[in-house]
Every structure is written in C-alpha cells, then in structure tokens.
CSV table of C-alpha atoms in Angstrom, one decimal:
chain,number,residue,atom,x,y,z
A,27,UNK,CA,19.9,-30.3,53.8
A,28,UNK,CA,17.8,-32.2,51.2
A,29,UNK,CA,14.8,-30.3,51.7
A,30,UNK,CA,16.6,-27.3,51.5
A,31,UNK,CA,18.0,-28.3,48.2
A,32,UNK,CA,14.7,-29.5,47.0
A,33,UNK,CA,13.2,-26.1,48.1
A,34,UNK,CA,15.9,-24.0,46.3
A,35,UNK,CA,15.6,-26.0,43.1
A,36,UNK,CA,11.8,-25.8,42.9
A,37,UNK,CA,12.3,-21.9,43.4
A,38,UNK,CA,14.8,-22.1,40.5
A,39,UNK,CA,12.4,-23.7,38.4
A,40,UNK,CA,9.6,-21.4,39.3
A,41,UNK,CA,11.9,-18.7,38.3
A,42,UNK,CA,13.0,-20.1,35.2
A,43,UNK,CA,9.3,-20.9,34.2
A,44,UNK,CA,8.6,-17.0,35.0
A,45,UNK,CA,11.3,-16.1,33.0
A,46,UNK,CA,10.2,-18.3,29.9
A,47,UNK,CA,6.6,-16.9,30.2
A,48,UNK,CA,7.3,-13.3,30.2
A,49,UNK,CA,9.7,-14.1,27.3
A,50,UNK,CA,6.9,-15.4,25.5
A,51,UNK,CA,4.7,-12.4,26.4
A,52,UNK,CA,7.3,-10.3,24.7
A,53,UNK,CA,7.7,-12.3,21.4
A,54,UNK,CA,4.1,-12.3,21.1
A,55,UNK,CA,4.3,-8.5,21.4
A,56,UNK,CA,7.2,-8.5,18.6
A,57,UNK,CA,5.1,-10.6,16.4
A,58,UNK,CA,2.3,-8.0,16.5
A,59,UNK,CA,4.5,-5.1,16.0
A,60,UNK,CA,6.4,-6.6,13.2
A,61,UNK,CA,3.4,-6.3,11.0
A,62,UNK,CA,3.2,-2.4,11.7
A,63,UNK,CA,6.7,-1.3,12.0
A,64,UNK,CA,5.3,2.5,12.5
A,65,UNK,CA,3.9,1.5,15.7
A,66,UNK,CA,7.1,-0.4,17.2
A,67,UNK,CA,7.4,-0.1,20.8
A,68,UNK,CA,3.7,1.0,21.5
A,69,UNK,CA,2.8,-2.0,23.7
A,70,UNK,CA,6.0,-1.9,25.8
A,71,UNK,CA,5.7,1.8,26.3
A,72,UNK,CA,2.0,1.6,27.2
A,73,UNK,CA,2.8,-1.2,29.6
A,74,UNK,CA,5.6,0.9,31.3
A,75,UNK,CA,3.7,4.0,31.2
A,76,UNK,CA,0.8,2.1,32.9
A,77,UNK,CA,3.1,0.6,36.0
A,78,UNK,CA,4.4,4.3,36.3
A,79,UNK,CA,0.7,5.6,36.7
A,80,UNK,CA,-0.1,2.7,39.3
A,81,UNK,CA,3.2,3.7,41.1
A,82,UNK,CA,2.1,7.4,40.9
A,83,UNK,CA,-1.3,6.4,42.2
A,84,UNK,CA,0.2,4.5,45.1
A,85,UNK,CA,2.0,8.1,46.1
A,86,UNK,CA,-1.7,9.8,46.5
A,87,UNK,CA,-3.2,9.9,49.7
A,88,UNK,CA,-6.3,11.9,49.1
A,89,UNK,CA,-9.0,12.1,46.6
A,90,UNK,CA,-10.9,9.2,44.9
A,91,UNK,CA,-7.8,6.8,44.5
A,92,UNK,CA,-6.3,7.9,47.9
A,93,UNK,CA,-7.1,4.3,49.2
A,94,UNK,CA,-5.8,2.7,46.4
A,95,UNK,CA,-2.4,0.7,46.8
A,96,UNK,CA,-1.2,-1.5,43.9
A,97,UNK,CA,1.1,-4.5,45.1
A,98,UNK,CA,3.9,-5.8,43.1
A,99,UNK,CA,1.8,-8.8,41.8
A,100,UNK,CA,-1.0,-6.3,40.5
A,101,UNK,CA,1.9,-4.1,38.9
A,102,UNK,CA,3.1,-7.2,37.1
A,103,UNK,CA,-0.6,-8.1,36.2
A,104,UNK,CA,-0.8,-4.6,34.6
A,105,UNK,CA,2.3,-4.8,32.9
A,106,UNK,CA,1.3,-7.8,31.0
A,107,UNK,CA,-1.9,-6.6,30.2
A,108,UNK,CA,-0.2,-3.6,28.8
A,109,UNK,CA,2.1,-6.0,26.7
A,110,UNK,CA,-0.6,-7.8,25.3
A,111,UNK,CA,-3.6,-5.4,24.9
A,112,UNK,CA,-3.0,-4.9,21.1
A,113,UNK,CA,-2.4,-8.6,20.3
A,114,UNK,CA,-5.7,-8.9,18.3
A,115,UNK,CA,-4.0,-6.7,15.8
A,116,UNK,CA,-2.0,-9.7,14.5
A,117,UNK,CA,-5.3,-11.0,12.7
A,118,UNK,CA,-5.6,-7.7,10.8
A,119,UNK,CA,-4.3,-7.0,7.3
A,120,UNK,CA,-1.1,-4.6,7.9
A,121,UNK,CA,-2.1,-2.6,4.8
A,122,UNK,CA,-5.0,-1.0,7.1
A,123,UNK,CA,-2.3,0.2,9.7
A,124,UNK,CA,-0.3,1.9,7.2
A,125,UNK,CA,-2.9,3.4,5.2
A,126,UNK,CA,-2.2,7.1,5.2
A,127,UNK,CA,-4.5,8.5,2.6
A,128,UNK,CA,-8.2,7.8,2.1
A,129,UNK,CA,-7.4,5.6,-1.1
A,130,UNK,CA,-4.7,3.0,-0.8
A,131,UNK,CA,-1.6,4.0,-3.0
A,132,UNK,CA,-2.5,1.5,-5.7
A,133,UNK,CA,-6.1,2.6,-5.9
A,134,UNK,CA,-5.1,6.5,-6.2
A,135,UNK,CA,-2.4,5.7,-8.8
A,136,UNK,CA,-5.2,3.7,-10.8
A,137,UNK,CA,-7.6,6.6,-10.6
A,138,UNK,CA,-5.2,9.2,-11.5
A,139,UNK,CA,-4.0,7.2,-14.5
A,140,UNK,CA,-7.9,7.0,-15.7
A,141,UNK,CA,-8.0,10.6,-15.5
A,142,UNK,CA,-4.7,11.2,-17.2
A,143,UNK,CA,-6.0,8.8,-19.8
A,144,UNK,CA,-9.0,10.9,-20.2
A,145,UNK,CA,-7.2,13.9,-20.5
A,146,UNK,CA,-4.8,12.7,-23.1
A,147,UNK,CA,-7.8,11.3,-25.0
A,148,UNK,CA,-9.3,14.9,-25.1
A,149,UNK,CA,-6.2,16.6,-26.2
A,150,UNK,CA,-5.7,13.9,-29.1
A,151,UNK,CA,-9.3,14.1,-29.9
A,152,UNK,CA,-8.9,18.1,-30.5
A,153,UNK,CA,-5.7,17.5,-32.6
A,154,UNK,CA,-7.4,15.3,-35.0
A,155,UNK,CA,-10.3,17.3,-35.2
A,156,UNK,CA,-8.0,20.5,-35.6
A,157,UNK,CA,-6.1,18.7,-38.7
A,158,UNK,CA,-9.6,17.3,-40.2
A,159,UNK,CA,-12.0,20.2,-39.6
A,160,UNK,CA,-12.1,23.6,-41.1
A,161,UNK,CA,-14.2,24.9,-38.1
A,162,UNK,CA,-11.8,24.3,-35.3
A,163,UNK,CA,-12.5,27.7,-33.5
A,164,UNK,CA,-16.2,26.5,-33.0
A,165,UNK,CA,-15.1,23.6,-31.1
A,166,UNK,CA,-12.0,25.3,-29.4
A,167,UNK,CA,-14.2,26.6,-26.2
A,168,UNK,CA,-15.6,23.3,-25.7
A,169,UNK,CA,-11.9,21.4,-25.7
A,170,UNK,CA,-10.8,24.2,-23.2
A,171,UNK,CA,-14.0,23.5,-20.9
A,172,UNK,CA,-13.6,19.8,-21.3
A,173,UNK,CA,-9.6,20.0,-20.3
A,174,UNK,CA,-10.8,22.6,-17.4
A,175,UNK,CA,-13.2,20.1,-16.1
A,176,UNK,CA,-10.8,17.1,-15.9
A,177,UNK,CA,-7.9,19.3,-14.5
A,178,UNK,CA,-10.3,20.4,-11.8
A,179,UNK,CA,-11.5,17.0,-11.2
A,180,UNK,CA,-7.6,15.6,-11.0
A,181,UNK,CA,-7.2,18.7,-8.5
A,182,UNK,CA,-10.2,17.8,-6.3
A,183,UNK,CA,-9.2,14.1,-6.2
A,184,UNK,CA,-5.8,15.0,-4.7
A,185,UNK,CA,-7.3,17.1,-2.2
A,186,UNK,CA,-10.0,14.9,-1.0
A,187,UNK,CA,-7.5,12.0,-0.6
A,188,UNK,CA,-5.9,13.9,2.2
A,189,UNK,CA,-7.2,13.1,5.6
A,190,UNK,CA,-6.9,16.5,6.7
A,191,UNK,CA,-8.9,17.8,3.7
A,192,UNK,CA,-11.6,20.2,5.0
A,193,UNK,CA,-13.9,20.5,2.1
A,194,UNK,CA,-17.1,22.8,2.4
A,195,UNK,CA,-19.5,19.8,1.0
A,196,UNK,CA,-17.7,16.7,0.4
A,197,UNK,CA,-20.9,15.1,-1.0
A,198,UNK,CA,-21.2,17.8,-3.4
A,199,UNK,CA,-17.6,17.6,-4.5
A,200,UNK,CA,-18.3,13.8,-5.0
A,201,UNK,CA,-21.4,14.4,-7.1
A,202,UNK,CA,-19.4,16.9,-9.3
A,203,UNK,CA,-17.1,14.0,-10.0
A,204,UNK,CA,-19.7,11.3,-10.7
A,205,UNK,CA,-21.7,13.7,-12.6
A,206,UNK,CA,-19.0,15.3,-15.0
A,207,UNK,CA,-19.8,15.9,-18.5
A,208,UNK,CA,-17.9,12.5,-19.1
A,209,UNK,CA,-18.6,10.2,-16.2
A,210,UNK,CA,-17.6,7.2,-18.5
A,211,UNK,CA,-15.6,6.4,-21.4
A,212,UNK,CA,-14.7,3.7,-23.6
A,213,UNK,CA,-11.2,2.3,-23.3
A,214,UNK,CA,-11.4,-1.5,-24.6
A,215,UNK,CA,-12.2,-2.3,-28.2
A,216,UNK,CA,-15.3,-4.1,-27.3
A,217,UNK,CA,-17.0,-0.8,-26.4
A,218,UNK,CA,-16.9,-1.7,-22.5
A,219,UNK,CA,-16.9,1.5,-20.4
A,220,UNK,CA,-15.4,2.2,-17.1
A,221,UNK,CA,-16.5,5.0,-14.8
A,222,UNK,CA,-14.5,8.3,-14.1
A,223,UNK,CA,-15.0,7.3,-10.5
A,224,UNK,CA,-16.2,4.1,-8.9
A,225,UNK,CA,-18.6,4.0,-6.1
A,226,UNK,CA,-15.8,2.3,-4.1
A,227,UNK,CA,-13.4,5.3,-4.5
A,228,UNK,CA,-16.2,7.7,-4.0
A,229,UNK,CA,-17.1,6.2,-0.6
A,230,UNK,CA,-13.3,6.4,0.3
A,231,UNK,CA,-13.0,10.0,-0.6
A,232,UNK,CA,-16.1,10.8,1.6
A,233,UNK,CA,-14.3,10.1,4.6
A,234,UNK,CA,-14.7,13.1,6.8
A,235,UNK,CA,-12.3,12.0,9.5
A,236,UNK,CA,-9.2,10.2,9.3
A,237,UNK,CA,-8.2,7.7,6.5
A,238,UNK,CA,-10.4,4.6,7.2
A,239,UNK,CA,-13.6,3.6,5.9
A,240,UNK,CA,-16.2,2.6,8.3
A,241,UNK,CA,-15.4,-0.9,7.2
A,242,UNK,CA,-11.8,-0.5,8.0
A,243,UNK,CA,-12.5,1.3,11.3
A,244,UNK,CA,-14.5,-1.7,12.6
A,245,UNK,CA,-11.8,-4.1,11.7
A,246,UNK,CA,-9.3,-2.4,13.9
A,247,UNK,CA,-11.8,-1.9,16.6
A,248,UNK,CA,-12.5,-5.7,16.5
A,249,UNK,CA,-8.5,-6.1,17.8
A,250,UNK,CA,-10.0,-5.7,21.3
A,251,UNK,CA,-12.2,-8.8,21.1
A,252,UNK,CA,-9.3,-10.6,19.3
A,253,UNK,CA,-7.0,-9.9,22.1
A,254,UNK,CA,-9.4,-11.0,24.5
A,255,UNK,CA,-10.0,-14.3,22.7
A,256,UNK,CA,-6.0,-14.8,22.5
A,257,UNK,CA,-5.4,-14.0,25.9
A,258,UNK,CA,-8.1,-15.7,27.6
A,259,UNK,CA,-6.8,-19.2,26.4
A,260,UNK,CA,-3.5,-18.6,28.5
A,261,UNK,CA,-3.9,-20.4,31.8
A,262,UNK,CA,-3.2,-17.6,33.9
A,263,UNK,CA,-2.7,-18.0,37.6
A,264,UNK,CA,-5.5,-16.4,40.1
A,265,UNK,CA,-3.5,-13.3,40.6
A,266,UNK,CA,-3.3,-12.7,36.9
A,267,UNK,CA,-6.9,-13.7,36.2
A,268,UNK,CA,-8.0,-10.1,35.2
A,269,UNK,CA,-5.7,-9.7,32.2
A,270,UNK,CA,-8.0,-10.8,29.6
A,271,UNK,CA,-10.7,-8.1,30.8
A,272,UNK,CA,-7.9,-5.3,30.9
A,273,UNK,CA,-7.1,-6.3,27.5
A,274,UNK,CA,-10.7,-6.2,26.1
A,275,UNK,CA,-11.9,-3.1,27.9
A,276,UNK,CA,-9.1,-0.5,27.3
A,277,UNK,CA,-11.2,1.2,24.5
A,278,UNK,CA,-14.1,1.5,26.5
A,279,UNK,CA,-15.1,5.4,27.4
A,280,UNK,CA,-17.0,6.5,30.6
A,281,UNK,CA,-19.8,7.7,28.8
A,282,UNK,CA,-20.4,4.6,27.0
A,283,UNK,CA,-19.0,5.7,23.3
A,284,UNK,CA,-16.5,3.1,23.3
A,285,UNK,CA,-15.9,-0.5,22.4
A,286,UNK,CA,-16.6,-3.5,22.1
A,287,UNK,CA,-19.2,-3.4,24.8
A,288,UNK,CA,-20.2,0.2,25.3
A,289,UNK,CA,-19.7,0.0,29.2
A,290,UNK,CA,-20.1,3.2,31.2
A,291,UNK,CA,-18.4,4.6,34.5
A,292,UNK,CA,-17.6,2.0,36.9
A,293,UNK,CA,-18.4,-0.8,34.9
A,294,UNK,CA,-15.0,-0.2,33.3
A,295,UNK,CA,-12.5,-1.6,35.7
A,296,UNK,CA,-9.6,0.8,37.2
A,297,UNK,CA,-6.7,-0.9,35.4
A,298,UNK,CA,-8.7,-0.8,32.1
A,299,UNK,CA,-9.2,3.1,32.5
A,300,UNK,CA,-5.4,3.4,33.3
A,301,UNK,CA,-4.7,1.6,30.1
A,302,UNK,CA,-6.7,3.8,28.1
A,303,UNK,CA,-5.3,6.9,29.2
A,304,UNK,CA,-1.6,5.4,28.6
A,305,UNK,CA,-2.7,4.2,25.2
A,306,UNK,CA,-4.0,7.4,23.9
A,307,UNK,CA,-1.2,9.4,25.2
A,308,UNK,CA,1.3,7.1,23.4
A,309,UNK,CA,-0.8,7.3,20.3
A,310,UNK,CA,-0.6,11.0,20.3
A,311,UNK,CA,3.0,11.6,21.3
A,312,UNK,CA,4.8,8.5,19.5
A,313,UNK,CA,7.0,9.3,16.6
A,314,UNK,CA,5.3,10.1,13.2
A,315,UNK,CA,3.2,7.6,11.7
A,316,UNK,CA,2.1,7.3,7.9
A,317,UNK,CA,-1.4,8.9,9.2
A,318,UNK,CA,-0.3,11.5,11.6
A,319,UNK,CA,2.4,13.8,13.2
A,320,UNK,CA,3.9,13.0,16.6
A,321,UNK,CA,2.3,15.8,18.9
A,322,UNK,CA,4.3,17.5,21.6
A,323,UNK,CA,4.0,16.8,25.4
A,324,UNK,CA,1.9,20.2,26.0
A,325,UNK,CA,-0.5,19.4,23.0
A,326,UNK,CA,-1.1,15.6,24.2
A,327,UNK,CA,-1.8,17.1,27.7
A,328,UNK,CA,-4.6,19.3,26.5
A,329,UNK,CA,-6.1,16.5,24.3
A,330,UNK,CA,-6.1,14.3,27.4
A,331,UNK,CA,-7.8,16.9,29.4
A,332,UNK,CA,-10.6,17.6,27.0
A,333,UNK,CA,-11.2,13.9,26.6
A,334,UNK,CA,-11.6,13.8,30.3
A,335,UNK,CA,-13.9,16.9,30.2
A,336,UNK,CA,-16.3,15.2,27.8
A,337,UNK,CA,-16.6,12.1,29.6
A,338,UNK,CA,-14.2,9.8,27.7
A,339,UNK,CA,-11.4,9.4,30.1
A,340,UNK,CA,-11.4,9.1,33.9
A,341,UNK,CA,-10.6,12.8,35.0
A,342,UNK,CA,-8.9,11.8,38.2
A,343,UNK,CA,-6.6,9.5,36.3
A,344,UNK,CA,-5.6,12.0,34.1
A,345,UNK,CA,-4.9,14.6,36.5
A,346,UNK,CA,-2.7,11.9,38.5
A,347,UNK,CA,-0.9,11.3,35.0
A,348,UNK,CA,-0.4,14.9,34.3
A,349,UNK,CA,0.5,16.4,37.5
A,350,UNK,CA,2.8,13.2,38.4
A,351,UNK,CA,4.4,13.8,35.1
A,352,UNK,CA,3.9,10.0,34.5
A,353,UNK,CA,4.6,10.5,30.4
A,354,UNK,CA,8.2,11.2,31.3
A,355,UNK,CA,8.4,7.4,32.1
A,356,UNK,CA,8.1,6.6,28.7
A,357,UNK,CA,11.5,8.0,27.7
A,358,UNK,CA,13.1,5.7,30.4
A,359,UNK,CA,11.5,2.5,28.9
A,360,UNK,CA,14.0,0.8,26.5
A,361,UNK,CA,12.9,-0.4,23.3
A,362,UNK,CA,12.2,-4.0,22.8
A,363,UNK,CA,14.5,-5.6,20.2
C-alpha cells in the first residue's frame, strides 16, 4: 500500500510538472505574439495543423510516407516545435512586423511634408513675383512646369510606397525623383539644404516585392536561429530532443533556397518539412494583416501546389495536406488567451 501511494504521488507530480511545462511553453508563445497582434494565434494554429498533418500521415498506407507512423510522444514533440517555431521573433523590433508600406508611416509623412513644403514655396514665390514683376507672364510657364513636377513627384512617391506597385522601371522612377529640377532646397536660415528624397528613402522605395528592405528581411530571417538558440537551452527529455532542430529548419526549402543553412532534400527532417507546409498555409490564409489580405482556401492550395512544383515544399506532404483537408483542422483550434 505504501509503495502504491508513493507511485501515485510520483505520477501526480510528474503530471503536474508536465502541465507546468506546457503552460510555460504557451506563455512563451503568448509573449512572442503580443509583440505582433496581427499574427495572434499563428503558432497555436501551426502546431495544431502540424499534429493534424501527422495524424493524416498515419492513415496513409502507400506511397513515400506509407510506412510512417507517429507515436503519441512524437505528436507531442511536433506540437511543442510548432508552438515554439517562431519564438525568435521576440528579439525583433515589432515595427518591422507591422510594416505595411515600403516606408514607415513617420518616414512617409516626413517625405510628403517636404514635398508639400516645396510646393508651397513655389506657389508663394510665384505670388511674390506676380506682385513685384511686370513680366509675370514670362515666368508663368516655368511656374506651371515646377508645380507639375512637384505634383508628379508626390503622386509617384505615393504609388511607389505601395508594396503591390508594379512600376515599369522603379530605378528610372527613383532617378527622376533624385534628379528633379530642384533636388535640394534650403529650409534653414543658415542656408543648409536637405534633399528632396534621401538615399534611405530611395532604397526603401526601390523594393520590388513586399514592404521590407534587404536588411529588415535578414532580421526577420534571423528569427529561426534565435528560436534555435533559445529552445536549445531547454533541458528536453530524449524523446523531445529534436525540437530545437525542427524550429531552426522550418524555413528550409528542398531546393536549397531556404534559410538559415540552405539545406536540400532529405537533409531537412520530415517534421521540419511538415512545419514548413503548415506555416506557409497559415501565413497565407490567416486573417488580414497590415501587409497582406487573407486568401481563400482554394488560392492557398494553389500556391502550396506551385511551391511544391518548383521544389520548395515536399510534394508528397502537400498532397496529403490537401487531399486529407488537413487545413480544416485550423477552424477547430481554439485561440490562446
């Protein structure tokens, strides 16, 4: 009886420790997602969808993964990896996540303020000349040209600031802004000048895809290494020892174009490839974010299929994911409060 009581107490304590650890994992996820409210629930959905994909693989009896069966401990390992896969984002400036345009709002407002100031300066200068000069007609055409130029520059900046802007030649547009008839103008009494458009602003407006500069994109890509560094410090039991690796490798692509290590094919673990499919699907289908609109399931499925076709995602996993309608599991996953 005494031995049974001790065994029961040990079992209770182990279960309590397990619950406490899981609560810690979920609290860690909450800390990450609180920095970017627009992605709230992403890690929980990825974890739940990954487990649903693993259960779908368990039902497959033929093909490349017909021999694979995930045990309950492996499902829990995959769930923890899904929950923690983006933890490294806690180290990233949240403004980057919320960047909806090529320029940050303050940068855009400052640039438009300069353009507006220049336009007002031109108009006031013309009014002064109109009062003082008898030959105002001779300068009217030049005034109209200057106003047209500054208005065109203002319109062009607004267009180029949109991530979806499809300019024929962005570089040529930037050149036009940088080499306008009035690239610099005095704004201070000491005669110092400021450029119509700074090199930093020009580089941001040159972005051809999305809203992030190369530097900002690199910072976000570094989150996988940061996740690995953090998760590796947790003393995982042997059955969960692969979790850090899954977190690090979930952005690797089969053709070697992924990050952070540029792995190819079977160098990428199965669970990491599964997380990649679930992560991309959720990023596409999730509710509207500052930088994108939510896509319907059929469009998400089309994109996943295309990504598999060009060698980014595991084609067999994408097939199981879509044919098994694993994505429907997302709707049943409760939001984490």
